[in-house]
Short mmCIF file of C-alpha atoms and ligand atoms in Angstrom, two decimals:
data_model
loop_
_atom_site.label_atom_id
_atom_site.label_comp_id
_atom_site.label_asym_id
_atom_site.label_seq_id
_atom_site.Cartn_x
_atom_site.Cartn_y
_atom_site.Cartn_z
CA UNK A 1 87.36 141.08 75.72
CA UNK A 2 85.48 139.62 72.37
CA UNK A 3 87.58 138.57 69.83
CA UNK A 4 86.81 137.03 66.76
CA UNK A 5 88.23 134.93 63.74
CA UNK A 6 87.71 135.37 60.33
CA UNK A 7 89.08 132.23 58.47
CA UNK A 8 89.74 131.32 55.00
CA UNK A 9 91.62 130.52 51.66
CA UNK A 10 92.47 134.62 50.73
CA UNK A 11 93.68 133.49 47.21
CA UNK A 12 94.22 136.57 47.08
CA UNK A 13 91.68 138.92 49.36
CA UNK A 14 89.27 141.15 47.75
CA UNK A 15 87.17 143.52 48.60
CA UNK A 16 84.08 141.27 49.31
CA UNK A 17 86.72 139.55 51.92
CA UNK A 18 88.00 143.20 53.07
CA UNK A 19 83.93 144.89 53.23
CA UNK A 20 83.35 141.80 55.42
CA UNK A 21 86.52 142.76 57.65
CA UNK A 22 86.25 146.12 58.34
CA UNK A 23 82.34 145.45 59.56
CA UNK A 24 83.53 142.45 61.63
CA UNK A 25 86.61 144.45 63.07
CA UNK A 26 83.38 146.70 64.32
CA UNK A 27 81.62 144.66 66.41
CA UNK A 28 84.08 143.16 68.12
CA UNK A 29 86.92 143.92 70.27
CA UNK A 30 89.73 142.25 68.70
CA UNK A 31 89.64 140.22 64.66
CA UNK A 32 92.22 137.93 64.08
CA UNK A 33 92.06 137.20 59.85
CA UNK A 34 93.19 133.60 60.11
CA UNK A 35 94.66 132.34 56.74
CA UNK A 36 94.56 128.72 55.84
CA UNK A 37 97.82 127.15 55.38
CA UNK A 38 96.59 123.99 53.70
CA UNK A 39 93.17 124.89 51.95
CA UNK A 40 91.50 121.87 49.83
CA UNK A 41 92.11 124.03 46.80
CA UNK A 42 94.67 124.85 44.27
CA UNK A 43 96.38 128.08 45.42
CA UNK A 44 97.79 130.53 43.39
CA UNK A 45 99.55 132.72 46.17
CA UNK A 46 101.36 130.48 49.24
CA UNK A 47 100.67 130.91 52.97
CA UNK A 48 103.15 133.98 53.51
CA UNK A 49 102.09 135.82 50.16
CA UNK A 50 98.44 135.50 51.02
CA UNK A 51 99.50 136.90 54.71
CA UNK A 52 101.41 139.30 53.08
CA UNK A 53 98.79 140.96 50.94
CA UNK A 54 96.50 141.21 53.52
CA UNK A 55 98.21 142.83 56.40
CA UNK A 56 98.82 145.41 53.38
CA UNK A 57 95.23 145.51 52.70
CA UNK A 58 94.70 146.21 55.91
CA UNK A 59 97.33 149.05 56.73
CA UNK A 60 95.75 150.95 53.62
CA UNK A 61 92.20 150.18 55.26
CA UNK A 62 93.63 151.59 59.04
CA UNK A 63 91.90 148.51 61.13
CA UNK A 64 93.86 149.04 64.12
CA UNK A 65 92.27 145.82 66.03
CA UNK A 66 92.72 143.34 63.66
CA UNK A 67 95.30 141.24 63.40
CA UNK A 68 96.42 138.34 60.30
CA UNK A 69 97.70 134.87 61.07
CA UNK A 70 98.36 131.79 59.44
CA UNK A 71 97.15 128.48 60.82
CA UNK A 72 97.22 124.87 60.03
CA UNK A 73 94.35 122.47 61.42
CA UNK A 74 90.68 122.52 62.24
CA UNK A 75 89.21 126.16 62.70
CA UNK A 76 87.52 125.52 66.17
CA UNK A 77 90.89 124.41 67.86
CA UNK A 78 92.74 127.56 66.18
CA UNK A 79 89.85 129.92 67.70
CA UNK A 80 89.82 127.93 71.19
CA UNK A 81 94.08 128.59 70.32
CA UNK A 82 93.57 132.47 70.55
CA UNK A 83 90.36 132.67 72.38
CA UNK A 84 87.86 133.72 69.90
CA UNK A 85 84.77 133.29 71.03
CA UNK A 86 82.66 133.68 68.06
CA UNK A 87 83.96 132.44 63.81
CA UNK A 88 82.79 134.99 61.44
CA UNK A 89 82.19 134.45 57.66
CA UNK A 90 80.55 136.16 55.31
CA UNK A 91 77.50 134.78 52.30
CA UNK A 92 76.70 135.88 49.00
CA UNK A 93 74.35 133.49 47.79
CA UNK A 94 72.19 130.42 48.93
CA UNK A 95 75.11 127.99 48.05
CA UNK A 96 77.48 130.23 50.43
CA UNK A 97 74.68 129.62 53.24
CA UNK A 98 74.11 125.42 52.75
CA UNK A 99 77.78 125.44 52.93
CA UNK A 100 78.40 126.99 56.45
CA UNK A 101 75.09 125.87 57.68
CA UNK A 102 76.45 122.19 57.02
CA UNK A 103 80.20 123.31 57.93
CA UNK A 104 78.76 125.10 61.73
CA UNK A 105 76.88 121.87 62.51
CA UNK A 106 79.71 120.29 62.48
CA UNK A 107 81.73 122.96 64.19
CA UNK A 108 79.39 122.80 67.13
CA UNK A 109 79.37 119.09 67.05
CA UNK A 110 83.26 119.99 67.90
CA UNK A 111 83.00 122.89 69.91
CA UNK A 112 80.23 123.79 71.47
CA UNK A 113 81.49 126.79 72.97
CA UNK A 114 82.10 128.66 69.69
CA UNK A 115 79.28 130.47 67.70
CA UNK A 116 79.22 131.35 64.05
CA UNK A 117 78.51 135.04 63.03
CA UNK A 118 77.69 135.53 59.29
CA UNK A 119 77.84 138.96 57.58
CA UNK A 120 75.94 139.06 54.48
CA UNK A 121 77.78 140.83 51.57
CA UNK A 122 78.14 144.13 50.17
CA UNK A 123 75.77 143.53 47.19
CA UNK A 124 78.81 145.73 45.60
CA UNK A 125 80.83 142.72 46.01
CA UNK A 126 78.08 139.75 45.51
CA UNK A 127 79.66 138.11 42.56
CA UNK A 128 83.11 138.62 43.97
CA UNK A 129 85.07 135.49 44.59
CA UNK A 130 88.85 135.06 44.42
CA UNK A 131 88.55 131.76 41.86
CA UNK A 132 86.51 134.04 39.22
CA UNK A 133 88.58 137.14 39.55
CA UNK A 134 92.11 134.87 39.19
CA UNK A 135 90.63 133.58 36.23
CA UNK A 136 89.30 136.71 34.49
CA UNK A 137 92.73 138.69 35.56
CA UNK A 138 94.80 135.80 33.63
CA UNK A 139 92.60 136.13 30.61
CA UNK A 140 93.41 140.13 31.37
CA UNK A 141 90.19 141.90 32.43
CA UNK A 142 89.95 144.34 34.82
CA UNK A 143 89.72 143.62 38.37
CA UNK A 144 91.44 146.44 39.90
CA UNK A 145 88.16 148.04 41.13
CA UNK A 146 87.26 144.65 43.05
CA UNK A 147 90.83 143.94 45.34
CA UNK A 148 92.85 145.90 47.24
CA UNK A 149 95.82 147.96 45.30
CA UNK A 150 98.52 145.61 46.28
CA UNK A 151 96.13 142.68 44.89
CA UNK A 152 96.44 143.80 41.83
CA UNK A 153 99.22 144.70 41.63
CA UNK A 154 100.41 141.15 42.69
CA UNK A 155 97.86 139.39 40.30
CA UNK A 156 99.67 140.97 37.52
CA UNK A 157 102.90 140.04 38.50
CA UNK A 158 102.08 136.57 39.11
CA UNK A 159 99.95 135.98 36.39
CA UNK A 160 102.34 137.42 33.98
CA UNK A 161 105.09 134.87 35.40
CA UNK A 162 102.79 131.99 34.86
CA UNK A 163 102.84 132.78 30.98
CA UNK A 164 105.03 130.80 28.96
CA UNK A 165 107.56 132.37 26.94
CA UNK A 166 106.54 130.14 24.19
CA UNK A 167 102.29 131.94 24.45
CA UNK A 168 104.12 135.33 25.21
P1 ADP B 1 87.20 129.36 52.12
O1 ADP B 1 88.05 128.62 51.47
O2 ADP B 1 87.52 129.41 53.45
O3 ADP B 1 85.40 129.66 51.46
P2 ADP B 1 87.40 132.03 50.91
O4 ADP B 1 88.65 132.64 50.99
O5 ADP B 1 86.85 131.65 49.64
O6 ADP B 1 88.20 130.53 51.88
O7 ADP B 1 86.16 132.84 51.55
C1 ADP B 1 86.59 133.52 52.84
C2 ADP B 1 85.16 133.62 53.83
O8 ADP B 1 84.80 135.14 53.12
C3 ADP B 1 83.48 132.83 53.11
O9 ADP B 1 83.06 132.81 54.52
C4 ADP B 1 83.44 133.39 52.29
O10 ADP B 1 82.21 133.34 51.54
C5 ADP B 1 83.63 134.83 52.53
N1 ADP B 1 83.71 135.68 50.92
C6 ADP B 1 84.13 135.63 50.08
N2 ADP B 1 84.14 136.06 49.22
C7 ADP B 1 83.28 137.39 49.90
C8 ADP B 1 82.53 138.60 49.09
N3 ADP B 1 82.74 138.84 47.47
N4 ADP B 1 81.86 138.81 50.16
C9 ADP B 1 81.02 138.58 51.41
N5 ADP B 1 81.59 137.19 51.54
C10 ADP B 1 82.42 136.54 50.70
#
Protein backbone atom coordinates (compact mmCIF):
# COMPACT_ATOMS: atom_id res chain seq x y z
CA UNK A 1 0.00 0.00 0.00
CA UNK A 2 1.31 3.49 -0.83
CA UNK A 3 1.25 5.61 2.30
CA UNK A 4 2.19 9.30 2.41
CA UNK A 5 2.66 11.71 5.29
CA UNK A 6 1.65 15.38 4.97
CA UNK A 7 3.27 17.03 8.00
CA UNK A 8 2.76 20.60 9.17
CA UNK A 9 1.81 22.97 11.96
CA UNK A 10 -1.66 23.67 10.53
CA UNK A 11 -2.28 26.56 12.96
CA UNK A 12 -5.00 26.50 11.66
CA UNK A 13 -5.64 24.48 8.50
CA UNK A 14 -6.46 26.71 5.49
CA UNK A 15 -8.07 26.03 2.11
CA UNK A 16 -4.51 25.99 0.71
CA UNK A 17 -3.56 23.10 3.01
CA UNK A 18 -6.85 21.34 2.29
CA UNK A 19 -6.32 21.63 -1.47
CA UNK A 20 -2.91 19.94 -1.12
CA UNK A 21 -4.45 17.18 1.04
CA UNK A 22 -7.27 16.54 -1.46
CA UNK A 23 -4.82 16.29 -4.36
CA UNK A 24 -2.36 14.10 -2.41
CA UNK A 25 -5.20 11.79 -1.38
CA UNK A 26 -5.73 11.04 -5.10
CA UNK A 27 -2.07 10.09 -5.54
CA UNK A 28 -1.64 7.72 -2.58
CA UNK A 29 -3.76 4.91 -1.17
CA UNK A 30 -3.49 6.37 2.30
CA UNK A 31 -2.59 9.88 3.43
CA UNK A 32 -1.77 10.75 7.03
CA UNK A 33 -1.92 14.42 7.92
CA UNK A 34 0.66 14.70 10.70
CA UNK A 35 0.21 17.65 13.07
CA UNK A 36 3.47 18.79 14.74
CA UNK A 37 2.90 18.73 18.46
CA UNK A 38 5.65 21.24 19.15
CA UNK A 39 6.56 23.40 16.11
CA UNK A 40 9.05 26.23 16.63
CA UNK A 41 6.25 28.75 16.25
CA UNK A 42 3.87 30.68 18.48
CA UNK A 43 0.64 28.78 18.24
CA UNK A 44 -2.91 30.12 18.43
CA UNK A 45 -4.50 26.65 18.60
CA UNK A 46 -3.22 23.80 20.77
CA UNK A 47 -2.52 20.37 19.27
CA UNK A 48 -5.93 18.93 20.12
CA UNK A 49 -7.70 21.93 18.56
CA UNK A 50 -5.56 21.81 15.39
CA UNK A 51 -6.17 18.07 14.97
CA UNK A 52 -9.88 18.49 15.61
CA UNK A 53 -10.23 21.33 13.08
CA UNK A 54 -8.47 19.26 10.40
CA UNK A 55 -10.67 16.24 11.17
CA UNK A 56 -13.82 18.37 10.79
CA UNK A 57 -12.50 19.89 7.54
CA UNK A 58 -11.60 16.48 6.13
CA UNK A 59 -15.05 15.14 7.03
CA UNK A 60 -16.64 18.03 5.12
CA UNK A 61 -14.42 17.27 2.11
CA UNK A 62 -15.34 13.54 2.37
CA UNK A 63 -11.80 12.18 2.11
CA UNK A 64 -12.11 8.50 3.01
CA UNK A 65 -8.41 7.57 2.77
CA UNK A 66 -7.12 10.42 4.94
CA UNK A 67 -6.32 10.22 8.65
CA UNK A 68 -5.20 13.01 10.96
CA UNK A 69 -2.76 12.34 13.82
CA UNK A 70 -0.60 14.48 16.09
CA UNK A 71 3.10 13.62 16.29
CA UNK A 72 6.17 14.64 18.21
CA UNK A 73 9.79 14.55 17.04
CA UNK A 74 11.38 14.15 13.63
CA UNK A 75 9.16 13.94 10.55
CA UNK A 76 11.25 11.09 9.11
CA UNK A 77 10.96 9.09 12.33
CA UNK A 78 7.20 9.50 12.33
CA UNK A 79 7.06 8.59 8.61
CA UNK A 80 8.96 5.38 9.37
CA UNK A 81 6.70 4.60 12.34
CA UNK A 82 3.52 4.78 10.23
CA UNK A 83 5.02 3.08 7.18
CA UNK A 84 4.96 6.15 4.93
CA UNK A 85 7.42 6.04 2.03
CA UNK A 86 6.67 9.61 0.95
CA UNK A 87 6.46 13.02 2.56
CA UNK A 88 4.09 15.53 0.92
CA UNK A 89 4.58 19.29 1.15
CA UNK A 90 3.10 22.30 -0.62
CA UNK A 91 4.98 25.04 -2.47
CA UNK A 92 3.67 28.58 -2.84
CA UNK A 93 6.65 30.81 -3.54
CA UNK A 94 10.40 30.63 -4.09
CA UNK A 95 11.08 30.89 -0.38
CA UNK A 96 9.03 27.71 0.22
CA UNK A 97 11.23 25.91 -2.31
CA UNK A 98 14.45 27.04 -0.61
CA UNK A 99 13.15 25.81 2.73
CA UNK A 100 11.85 22.49 1.46
CA UNK A 101 15.03 21.88 -0.53
CA UNK A 102 17.24 22.35 2.52
CA UNK A 103 14.96 20.27 4.74
CA UNK A 104 14.78 17.48 2.16
CA UNK A 105 18.58 17.24 1.98
CA UNK A 106 18.65 16.79 5.75
CA UNK A 107 15.79 14.29 5.64
CA UNK A 108 17.57 12.32 2.91
CA UNK A 109 20.67 12.25 5.11
CA UNK A 110 18.58 10.92 8.01
CA UNK A 111 16.30 8.59 6.02
CA UNK A 112 17.57 7.82 2.49
CA UNK A 113 14.51 5.68 1.66
CA UNK A 114 12.00 8.45 2.28
CA UNK A 115 10.97 10.49 -0.78
CA UNK A 116 9.61 14.04 -0.93
CA UNK A 117 6.73 15.00 -3.22
CA UNK A 118 5.99 18.72 -3.45
CA UNK A 119 2.69 19.87 -4.89
CA UNK A 120 2.46 23.37 -6.30
CA UNK A 121 -0.23 25.52 -4.71
CA UNK A 122 -3.52 26.18 -6.40
CA UNK A 123 -3.13 29.79 -7.62
CA UNK A 124 -6.35 30.65 -5.75
CA UNK A 125 -4.49 30.05 -2.49
CA UNK A 126 -0.99 31.17 -3.35
CA UNK A 127 -1.16 34.13 -0.96
CA UNK A 128 -2.74 32.12 1.86
CA UNK A 129 -0.71 31.29 4.97
CA UNK A 130 -1.95 30.48 8.47
CA UNK A 131 0.09 33.32 9.96
CA UNK A 132 -1.27 35.99 7.58
CA UNK A 133 -4.82 34.70 8.06
CA UNK A 134 -4.51 34.98 11.83
CA UNK A 135 -3.20 38.52 11.49
CA UNK A 136 -5.99 39.60 9.15
CA UNK A 137 -8.71 37.82 11.15
CA UNK A 138 -7.35 39.47 14.32
CA UNK A 139 -7.94 42.86 12.69
CA UNK A 140 -11.48 41.86 11.73
CA UNK A 141 -10.69 41.21 8.06
CA UNK A 142 -12.89 38.81 6.08
CA UNK A 143 -11.17 35.44 5.64
CA UNK A 144 -14.13 33.04 5.59
CA UNK A 145 -13.59 32.15 1.92
CA UNK A 146 -9.97 31.11 2.61
CA UNK A 147 -10.53 28.55 5.37
CA UNK A 148 -12.83 25.57 5.94
CA UNK A 149 -16.09 26.53 7.74
CA UNK A 150 -15.16 25.07 11.14
CA UNK A 151 -11.92 27.09 11.07
CA UNK A 152 -13.68 30.39 10.33
CA UNK A 153 -15.91 29.76 13.35
CA UNK A 154 -13.04 28.69 15.63
CA UNK A 155 -10.89 31.66 14.60
CA UNK A 156 -13.63 34.14 15.48
CA UNK A 157 -14.19 32.50 18.85
CA UNK A 158 -10.49 32.32 19.66
CA UNK A 159 -9.70 35.88 18.59
CA UNK A 160 -12.71 37.28 20.43
CA UNK A 161 -11.54 35.52 23.59
CA UNK A 162 -8.12 37.13 23.17
CA UNK A 163 -9.53 40.67 23.14
CA UNK A 164 -9.13 41.98 26.66
CA UNK A 165 -12.21 43.45 28.40
CA UNK A 166 -10.49 46.87 28.50
CA UNK A 167 -10.26 47.07 24.72
CA UNK A 168 -13.74 45.71 23.95
P1 LIG B 1 5.16 24.16 8.63
O1 LIG B 1 5.28 24.73 10.01
O2 LIG B 1 5.70 22.79 8.50
O3 LIG B 1 5.64 25.06 7.53
P2 LIG B 1 2.50 24.82 7.73
O4 LIG B 1 1.21 24.44 8.39
O5 LIG B 1 2.83 26.25 7.68
O6 LIG B 1 3.59 23.95 8.47
O7 LIG B 1 2.54 24.26 6.25
C1 LIG B 1 2.48 22.87 5.99
C2 LIG B 1 2.76 22.65 4.50
O8 LIG B 1 1.70 23.19 3.74
C3 LIG B 1 4.03 23.32 3.99
O9 LIG B 1 4.62 22.49 3.01
C4 LIG B 1 3.53 24.60 3.36
O10 LIG B 1 4.40 25.07 2.36
C5 LIG B 1 2.22 24.10 2.77
N1 LIG B 1 1.27 25.19 2.58
C6 LIG B 1 0.89 26.14 3.46
N2 LIG B 1 -0.02 26.98 2.91
C7 LIG B 1 -0.19 26.56 1.63
C8 LIG B 1 -0.98 27.04 0.52
N3 LIG B 1 -1.72 28.12 0.62
N4 LIG B 1 -0.88 26.34 -0.64
C9 LIG B 1 -0.09 25.26 -0.73
N5 LIG B 1 0.68 24.78 0.24
C10 LIG B 1 0.62 25.40 1.43
